[in-house]
XYZ file of N, CA and C in Angstrom:
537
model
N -97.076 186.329 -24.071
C -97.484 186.806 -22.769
C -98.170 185.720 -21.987
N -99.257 186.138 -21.410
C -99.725 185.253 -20.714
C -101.183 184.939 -21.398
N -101.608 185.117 -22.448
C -102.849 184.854 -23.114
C -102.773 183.392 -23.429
N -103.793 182.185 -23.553
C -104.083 181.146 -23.947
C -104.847 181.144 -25.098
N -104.422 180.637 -25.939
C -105.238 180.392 -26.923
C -105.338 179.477 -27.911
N -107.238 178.750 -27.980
C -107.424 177.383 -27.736
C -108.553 177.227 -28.864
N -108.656 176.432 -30.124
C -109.717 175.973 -30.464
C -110.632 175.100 -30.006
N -111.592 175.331 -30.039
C -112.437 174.098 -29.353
C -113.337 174.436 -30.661
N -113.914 173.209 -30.756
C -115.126 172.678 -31.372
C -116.440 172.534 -30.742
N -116.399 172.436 -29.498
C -117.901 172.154 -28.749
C -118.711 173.465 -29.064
N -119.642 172.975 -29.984
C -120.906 174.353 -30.118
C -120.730 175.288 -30.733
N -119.450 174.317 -31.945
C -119.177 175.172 -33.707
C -118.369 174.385 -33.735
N -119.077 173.620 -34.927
C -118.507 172.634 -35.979
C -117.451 172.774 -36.572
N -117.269 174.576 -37.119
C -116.908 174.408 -38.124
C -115.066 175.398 -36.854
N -115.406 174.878 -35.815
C -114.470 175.632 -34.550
C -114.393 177.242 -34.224
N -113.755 177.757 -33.413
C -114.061 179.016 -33.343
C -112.217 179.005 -32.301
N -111.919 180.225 -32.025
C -110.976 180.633 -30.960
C -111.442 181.292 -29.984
N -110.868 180.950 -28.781
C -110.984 181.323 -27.672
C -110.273 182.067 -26.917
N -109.931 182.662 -25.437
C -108.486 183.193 -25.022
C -109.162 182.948 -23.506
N -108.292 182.794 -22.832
C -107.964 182.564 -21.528
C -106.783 182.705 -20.756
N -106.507 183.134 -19.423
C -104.945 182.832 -19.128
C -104.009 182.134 -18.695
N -102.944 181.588 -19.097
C -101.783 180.668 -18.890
C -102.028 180.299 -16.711
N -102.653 181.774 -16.166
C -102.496 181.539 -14.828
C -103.943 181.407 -14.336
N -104.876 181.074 -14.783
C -106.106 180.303 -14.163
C -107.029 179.876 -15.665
N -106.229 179.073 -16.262
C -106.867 178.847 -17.482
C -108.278 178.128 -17.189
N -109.384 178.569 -18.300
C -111.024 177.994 -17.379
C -111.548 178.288 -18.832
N -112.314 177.002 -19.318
C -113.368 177.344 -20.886
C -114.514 178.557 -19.903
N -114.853 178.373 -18.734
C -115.827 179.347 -18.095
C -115.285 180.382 -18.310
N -114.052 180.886 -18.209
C -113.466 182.296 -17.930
C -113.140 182.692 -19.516
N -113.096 181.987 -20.156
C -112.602 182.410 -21.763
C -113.469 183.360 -22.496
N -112.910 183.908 -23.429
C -113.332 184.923 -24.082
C -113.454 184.676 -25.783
N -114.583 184.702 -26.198
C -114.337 184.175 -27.706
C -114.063 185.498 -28.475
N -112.910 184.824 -29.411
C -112.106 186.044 -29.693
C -111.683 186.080 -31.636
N -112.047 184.829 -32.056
C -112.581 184.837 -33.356
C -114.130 183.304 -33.363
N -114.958 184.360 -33.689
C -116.475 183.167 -33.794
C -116.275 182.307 -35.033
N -117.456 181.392 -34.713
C -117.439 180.410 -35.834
C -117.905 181.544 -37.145
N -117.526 180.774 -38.303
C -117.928 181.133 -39.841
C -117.884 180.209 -40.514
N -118.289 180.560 -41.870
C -117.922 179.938 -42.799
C -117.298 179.234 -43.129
N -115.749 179.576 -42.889
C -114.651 179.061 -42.948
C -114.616 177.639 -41.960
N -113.632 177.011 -42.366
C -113.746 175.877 -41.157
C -112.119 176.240 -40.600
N -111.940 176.491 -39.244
C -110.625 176.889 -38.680
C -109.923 175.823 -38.368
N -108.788 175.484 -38.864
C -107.824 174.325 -39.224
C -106.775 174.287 -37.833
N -106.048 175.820 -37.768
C -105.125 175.306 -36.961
C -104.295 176.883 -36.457
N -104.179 176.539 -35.269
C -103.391 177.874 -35.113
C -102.106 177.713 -34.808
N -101.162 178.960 -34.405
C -99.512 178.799 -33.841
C -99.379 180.641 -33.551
N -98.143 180.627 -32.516
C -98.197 181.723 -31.815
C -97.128 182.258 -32.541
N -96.802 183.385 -32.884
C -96.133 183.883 -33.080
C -95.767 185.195 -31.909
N -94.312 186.324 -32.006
C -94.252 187.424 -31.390
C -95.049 188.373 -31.515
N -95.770 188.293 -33.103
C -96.260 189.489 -33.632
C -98.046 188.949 -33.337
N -98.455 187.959 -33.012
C -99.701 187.888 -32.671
C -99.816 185.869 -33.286
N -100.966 185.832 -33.499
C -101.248 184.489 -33.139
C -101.766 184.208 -35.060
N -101.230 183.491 -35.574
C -101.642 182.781 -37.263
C -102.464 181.888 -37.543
N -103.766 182.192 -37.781
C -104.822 181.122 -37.908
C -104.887 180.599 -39.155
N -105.330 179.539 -39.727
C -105.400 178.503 -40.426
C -106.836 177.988 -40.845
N -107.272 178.853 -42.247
C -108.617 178.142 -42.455
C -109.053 177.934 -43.860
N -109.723 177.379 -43.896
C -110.101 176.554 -45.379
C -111.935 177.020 -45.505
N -111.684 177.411 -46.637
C -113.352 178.535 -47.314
C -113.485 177.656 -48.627
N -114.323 177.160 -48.756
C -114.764 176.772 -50.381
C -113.902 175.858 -50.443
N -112.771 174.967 -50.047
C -111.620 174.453 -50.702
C -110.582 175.426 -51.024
N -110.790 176.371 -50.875
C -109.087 176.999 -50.754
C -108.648 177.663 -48.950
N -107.139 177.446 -48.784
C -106.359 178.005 -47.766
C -106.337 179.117 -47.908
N -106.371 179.240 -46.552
C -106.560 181.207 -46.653
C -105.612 181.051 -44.760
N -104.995 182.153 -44.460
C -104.142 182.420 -43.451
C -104.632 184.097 -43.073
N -104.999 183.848 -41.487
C -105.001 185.256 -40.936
C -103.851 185.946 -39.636
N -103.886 186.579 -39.586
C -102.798 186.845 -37.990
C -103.984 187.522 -37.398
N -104.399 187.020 -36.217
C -104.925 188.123 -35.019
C -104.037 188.573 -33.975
N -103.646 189.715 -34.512
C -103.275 190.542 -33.428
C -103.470 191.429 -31.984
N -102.373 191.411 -31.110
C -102.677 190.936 -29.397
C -104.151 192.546 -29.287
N -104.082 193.173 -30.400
C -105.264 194.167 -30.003
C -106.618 193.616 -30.263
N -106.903 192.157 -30.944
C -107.827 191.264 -31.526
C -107.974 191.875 -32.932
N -107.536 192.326 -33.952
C -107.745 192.631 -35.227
C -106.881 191.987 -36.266
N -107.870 191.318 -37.154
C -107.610 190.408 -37.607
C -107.050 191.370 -39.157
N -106.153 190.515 -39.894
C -105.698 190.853 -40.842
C -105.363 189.555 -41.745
N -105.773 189.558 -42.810
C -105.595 188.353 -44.049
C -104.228 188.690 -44.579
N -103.853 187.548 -44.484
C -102.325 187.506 -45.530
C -102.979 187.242 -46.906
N -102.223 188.113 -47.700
C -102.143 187.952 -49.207
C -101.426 186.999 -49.913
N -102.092 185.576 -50.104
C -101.661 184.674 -50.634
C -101.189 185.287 -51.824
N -99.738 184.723 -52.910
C -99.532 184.738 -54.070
C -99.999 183.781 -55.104
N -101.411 183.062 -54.613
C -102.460 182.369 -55.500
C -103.378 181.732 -54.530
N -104.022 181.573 -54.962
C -105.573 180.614 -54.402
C -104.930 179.172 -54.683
N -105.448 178.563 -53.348
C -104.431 176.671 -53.335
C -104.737 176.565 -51.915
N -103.782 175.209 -51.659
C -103.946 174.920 -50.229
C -102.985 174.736 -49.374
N -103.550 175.295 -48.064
C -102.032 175.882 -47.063
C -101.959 174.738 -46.033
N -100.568 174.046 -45.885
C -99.873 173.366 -44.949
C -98.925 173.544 -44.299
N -98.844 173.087 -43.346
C -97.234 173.038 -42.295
C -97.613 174.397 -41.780
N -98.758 175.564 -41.418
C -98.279 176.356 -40.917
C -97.447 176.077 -39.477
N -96.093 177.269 -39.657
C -95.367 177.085 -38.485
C -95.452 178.541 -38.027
N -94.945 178.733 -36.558
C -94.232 180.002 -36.325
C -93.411 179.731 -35.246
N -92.704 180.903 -34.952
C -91.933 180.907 -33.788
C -92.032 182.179 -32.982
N -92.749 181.682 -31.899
C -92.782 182.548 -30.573
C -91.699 183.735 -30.208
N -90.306 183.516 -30.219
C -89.426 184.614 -30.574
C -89.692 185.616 -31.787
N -90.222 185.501 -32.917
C -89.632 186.055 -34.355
C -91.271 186.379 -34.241
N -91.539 187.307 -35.667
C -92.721 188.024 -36.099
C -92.490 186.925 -36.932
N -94.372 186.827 -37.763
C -94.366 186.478 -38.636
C -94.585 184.874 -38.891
N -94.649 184.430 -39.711
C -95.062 182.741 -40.036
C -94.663 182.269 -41.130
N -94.489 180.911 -41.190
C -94.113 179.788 -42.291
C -95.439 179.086 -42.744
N -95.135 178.693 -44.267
C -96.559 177.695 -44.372
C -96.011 177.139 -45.742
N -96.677 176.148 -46.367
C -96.192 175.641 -47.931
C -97.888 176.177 -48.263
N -98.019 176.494 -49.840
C -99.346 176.641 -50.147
C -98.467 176.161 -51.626
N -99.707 175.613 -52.096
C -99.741 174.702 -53.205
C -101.222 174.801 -53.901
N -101.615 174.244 -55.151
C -102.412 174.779 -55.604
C -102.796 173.176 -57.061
N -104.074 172.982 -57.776
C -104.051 172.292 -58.618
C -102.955 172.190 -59.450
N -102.857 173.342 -60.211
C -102.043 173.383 -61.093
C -100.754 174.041 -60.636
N -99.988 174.678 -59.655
C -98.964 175.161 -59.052
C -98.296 173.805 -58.361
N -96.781 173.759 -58.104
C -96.649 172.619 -57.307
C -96.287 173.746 -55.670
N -95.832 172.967 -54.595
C -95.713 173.720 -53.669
C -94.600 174.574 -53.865
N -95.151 175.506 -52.910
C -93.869 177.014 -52.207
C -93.786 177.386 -51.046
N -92.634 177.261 -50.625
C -92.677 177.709 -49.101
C -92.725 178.681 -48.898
N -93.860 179.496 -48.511
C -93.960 181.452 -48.394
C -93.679 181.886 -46.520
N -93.225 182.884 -46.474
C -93.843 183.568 -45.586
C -93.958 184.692 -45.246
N -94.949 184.316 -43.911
C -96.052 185.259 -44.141
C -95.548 187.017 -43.291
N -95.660 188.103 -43.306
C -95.290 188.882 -42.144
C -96.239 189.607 -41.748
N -96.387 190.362 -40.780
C -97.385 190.916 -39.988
C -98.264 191.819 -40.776
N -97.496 192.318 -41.472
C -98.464 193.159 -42.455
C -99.379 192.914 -43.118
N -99.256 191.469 -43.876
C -99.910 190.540 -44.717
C -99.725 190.371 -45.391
N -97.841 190.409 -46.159
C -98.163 190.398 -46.977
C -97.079 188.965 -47.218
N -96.957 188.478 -47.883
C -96.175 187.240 -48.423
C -95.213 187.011 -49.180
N -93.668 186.087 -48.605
C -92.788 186.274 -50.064
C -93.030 184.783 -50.141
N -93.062 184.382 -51.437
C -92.462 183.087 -52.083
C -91.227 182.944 -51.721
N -90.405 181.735 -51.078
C -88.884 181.798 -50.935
C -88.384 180.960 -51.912
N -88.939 180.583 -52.312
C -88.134 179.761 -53.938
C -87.459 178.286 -53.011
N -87.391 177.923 -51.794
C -86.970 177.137 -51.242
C -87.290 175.684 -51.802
N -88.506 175.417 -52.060
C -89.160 174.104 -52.502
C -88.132 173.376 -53.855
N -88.192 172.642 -53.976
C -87.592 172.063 -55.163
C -88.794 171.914 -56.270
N -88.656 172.641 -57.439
C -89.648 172.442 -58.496
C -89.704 171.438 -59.294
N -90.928 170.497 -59.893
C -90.401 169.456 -60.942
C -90.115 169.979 -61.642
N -89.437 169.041 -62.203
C -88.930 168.963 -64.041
C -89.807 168.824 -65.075
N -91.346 169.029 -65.033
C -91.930 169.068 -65.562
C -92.673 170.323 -65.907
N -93.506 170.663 -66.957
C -93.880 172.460 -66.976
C -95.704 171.765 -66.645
N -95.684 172.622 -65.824
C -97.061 172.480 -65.511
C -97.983 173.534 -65.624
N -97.593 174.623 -66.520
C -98.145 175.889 -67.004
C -99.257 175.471 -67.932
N -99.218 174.304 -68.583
C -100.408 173.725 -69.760
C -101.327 173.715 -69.145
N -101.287 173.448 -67.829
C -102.801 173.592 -67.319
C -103.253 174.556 -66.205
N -104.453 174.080 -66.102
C -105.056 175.089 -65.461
C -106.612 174.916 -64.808
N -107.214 176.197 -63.826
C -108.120 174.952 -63.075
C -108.910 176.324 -62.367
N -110.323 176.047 -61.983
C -110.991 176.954 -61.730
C -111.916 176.808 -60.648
N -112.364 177.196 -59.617
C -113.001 176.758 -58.142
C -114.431 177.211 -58.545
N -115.583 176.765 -58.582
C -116.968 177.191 -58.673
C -117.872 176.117 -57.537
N -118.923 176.834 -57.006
C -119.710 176.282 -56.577
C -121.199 175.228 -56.831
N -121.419 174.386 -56.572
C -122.485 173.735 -57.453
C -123.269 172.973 -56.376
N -124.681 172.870 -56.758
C -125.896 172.555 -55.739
C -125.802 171.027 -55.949
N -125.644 170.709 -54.113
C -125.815 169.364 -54.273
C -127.116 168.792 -54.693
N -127.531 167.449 -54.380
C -128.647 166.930 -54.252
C -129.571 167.271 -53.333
N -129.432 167.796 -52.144
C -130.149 168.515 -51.283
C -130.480 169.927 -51.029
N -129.353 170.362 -52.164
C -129.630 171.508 -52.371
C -128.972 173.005 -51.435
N -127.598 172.469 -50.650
C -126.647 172.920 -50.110
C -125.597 173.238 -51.601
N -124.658 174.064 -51.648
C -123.692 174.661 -52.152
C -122.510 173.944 -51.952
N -121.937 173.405 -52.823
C -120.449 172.688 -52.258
C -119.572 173.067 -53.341
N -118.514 173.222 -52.978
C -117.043 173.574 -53.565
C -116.784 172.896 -54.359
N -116.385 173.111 -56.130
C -115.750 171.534 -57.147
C -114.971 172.646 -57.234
N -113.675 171.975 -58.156
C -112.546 172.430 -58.538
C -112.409 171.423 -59.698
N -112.210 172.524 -60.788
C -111.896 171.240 -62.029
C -110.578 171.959 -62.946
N -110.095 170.765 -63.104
C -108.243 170.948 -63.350
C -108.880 170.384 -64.949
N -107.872 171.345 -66.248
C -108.155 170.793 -67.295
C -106.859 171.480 -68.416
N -106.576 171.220 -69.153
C -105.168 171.522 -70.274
C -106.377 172.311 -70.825
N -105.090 173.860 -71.005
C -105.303 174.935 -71.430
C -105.711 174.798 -72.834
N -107.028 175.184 -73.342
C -107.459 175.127 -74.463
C -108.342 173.749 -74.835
N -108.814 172.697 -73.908
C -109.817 171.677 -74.198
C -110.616 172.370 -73.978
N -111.884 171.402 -75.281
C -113.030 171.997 -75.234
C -113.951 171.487 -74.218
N -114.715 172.222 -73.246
C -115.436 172.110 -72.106
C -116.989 171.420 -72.920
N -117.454 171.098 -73.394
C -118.161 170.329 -74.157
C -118.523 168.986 -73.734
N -117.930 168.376 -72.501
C -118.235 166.840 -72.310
C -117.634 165.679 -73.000
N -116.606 166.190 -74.239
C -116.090 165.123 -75.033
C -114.767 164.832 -74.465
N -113.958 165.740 -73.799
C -112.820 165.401 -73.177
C -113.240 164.269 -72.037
N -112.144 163.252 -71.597
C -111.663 162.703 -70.589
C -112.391 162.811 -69.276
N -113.085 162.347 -68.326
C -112.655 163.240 -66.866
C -112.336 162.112 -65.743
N -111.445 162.406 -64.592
C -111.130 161.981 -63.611
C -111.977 162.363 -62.699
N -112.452 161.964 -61.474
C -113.702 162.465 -60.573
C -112.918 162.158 -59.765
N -112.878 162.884 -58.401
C -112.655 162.047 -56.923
C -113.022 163.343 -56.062
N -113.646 163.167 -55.431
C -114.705 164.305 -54.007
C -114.614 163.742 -53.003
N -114.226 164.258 -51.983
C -114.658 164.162 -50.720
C -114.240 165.552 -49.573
N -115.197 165.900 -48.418
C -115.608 166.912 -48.008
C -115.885 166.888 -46.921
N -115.538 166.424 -45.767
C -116.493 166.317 -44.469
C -115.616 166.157 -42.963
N -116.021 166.497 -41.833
C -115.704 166.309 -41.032
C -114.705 167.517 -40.696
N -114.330 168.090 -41.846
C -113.058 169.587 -41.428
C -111.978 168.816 -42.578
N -111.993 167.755 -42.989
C -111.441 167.216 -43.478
C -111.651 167.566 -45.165
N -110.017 167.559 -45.841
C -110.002 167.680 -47.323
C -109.208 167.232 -47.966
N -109.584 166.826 -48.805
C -108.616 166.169 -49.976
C -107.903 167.134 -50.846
N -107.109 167.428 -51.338
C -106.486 168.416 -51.899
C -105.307 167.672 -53.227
């Protein structure tokens, strides 16, 4: 229709959505129409069936549709991981995205208005079994004493004891993630 709709960052970090119209578009005249949270809001795309937002909580992708009545509805990921390429198309209901995960390799799902999600088997899988492992999201107090997101990937059945192996690499900032 004629709705605009615009992330901005000025005066939420972590972004927020807005709406305005295509025929006197104005940040004065806009209407905030999902607020800042928790979440940090990544990215949107329009679809027929309403508009597919894009946001990242703790280190995992998470996908919502707000619909043209403003009610928001969560798609039901088929695992906790991280979501890219969302697409949509303005003609058609509904949305595209790859979500991928530590131990999962990617899948191209999508998403439909309802919320709910198919896997399309489209992706090409390795040749490798990557079922041996496995990996778990917890929160842990930094040095200052803020809450930050680890994720630790480890073969099914090592003992958590400190004697295994470990690989380290973190980083977190700006809206920005390593995955």
């Amino acid at each position: 229709g004629n709705d605009l709709y615009l992330l901005p960052h000025k005066g939420a970090p972590r972004f927020r959505i807005v709406k305005t119209t295509t025929a006197a578009p104005s940040f004065s005249n806009a209407v905030e129409v999902v607020p800042q949270s928790r979440a940090v809001l990544k990215g949107l795309v329009g679809a027929r069936d309403g508009v597919y937002v894009q946001s990242i909580d703790a280190g995992l992708g998470k996908i919502h549709r707000l619909a043209p009545d403003g009610g928001m509805t969560e798609l039901k990921l088929p695992f906790p991981g991280s979501v890219s390429g969302l697409y949509a198309d303005p003609l058609q209901d509904g949305c595209w995205f790859s979500l991928e995960s530590w131990v999962r390799p990617a899948v191209i799902c999508r998403g439909a208005p309802d919320g709910t999600v198919v896997v399309t088997h489209i992706a090409p899988q390795p040749s490798f079994d990557v079922s041996r492992y496995e990996s778990r999201e917890v929160m842990v107090a930094a040095r200052d004493g803020a809450q930050v997101p680890l994720s630790i990937i480890y073969a099914k059945g090592v003992k958590r004891d400190g004697s295994a192996p470990l690989y380290l690499q973190a980083y977190g900032a700006y809206a920005i993630d390593i995955a």
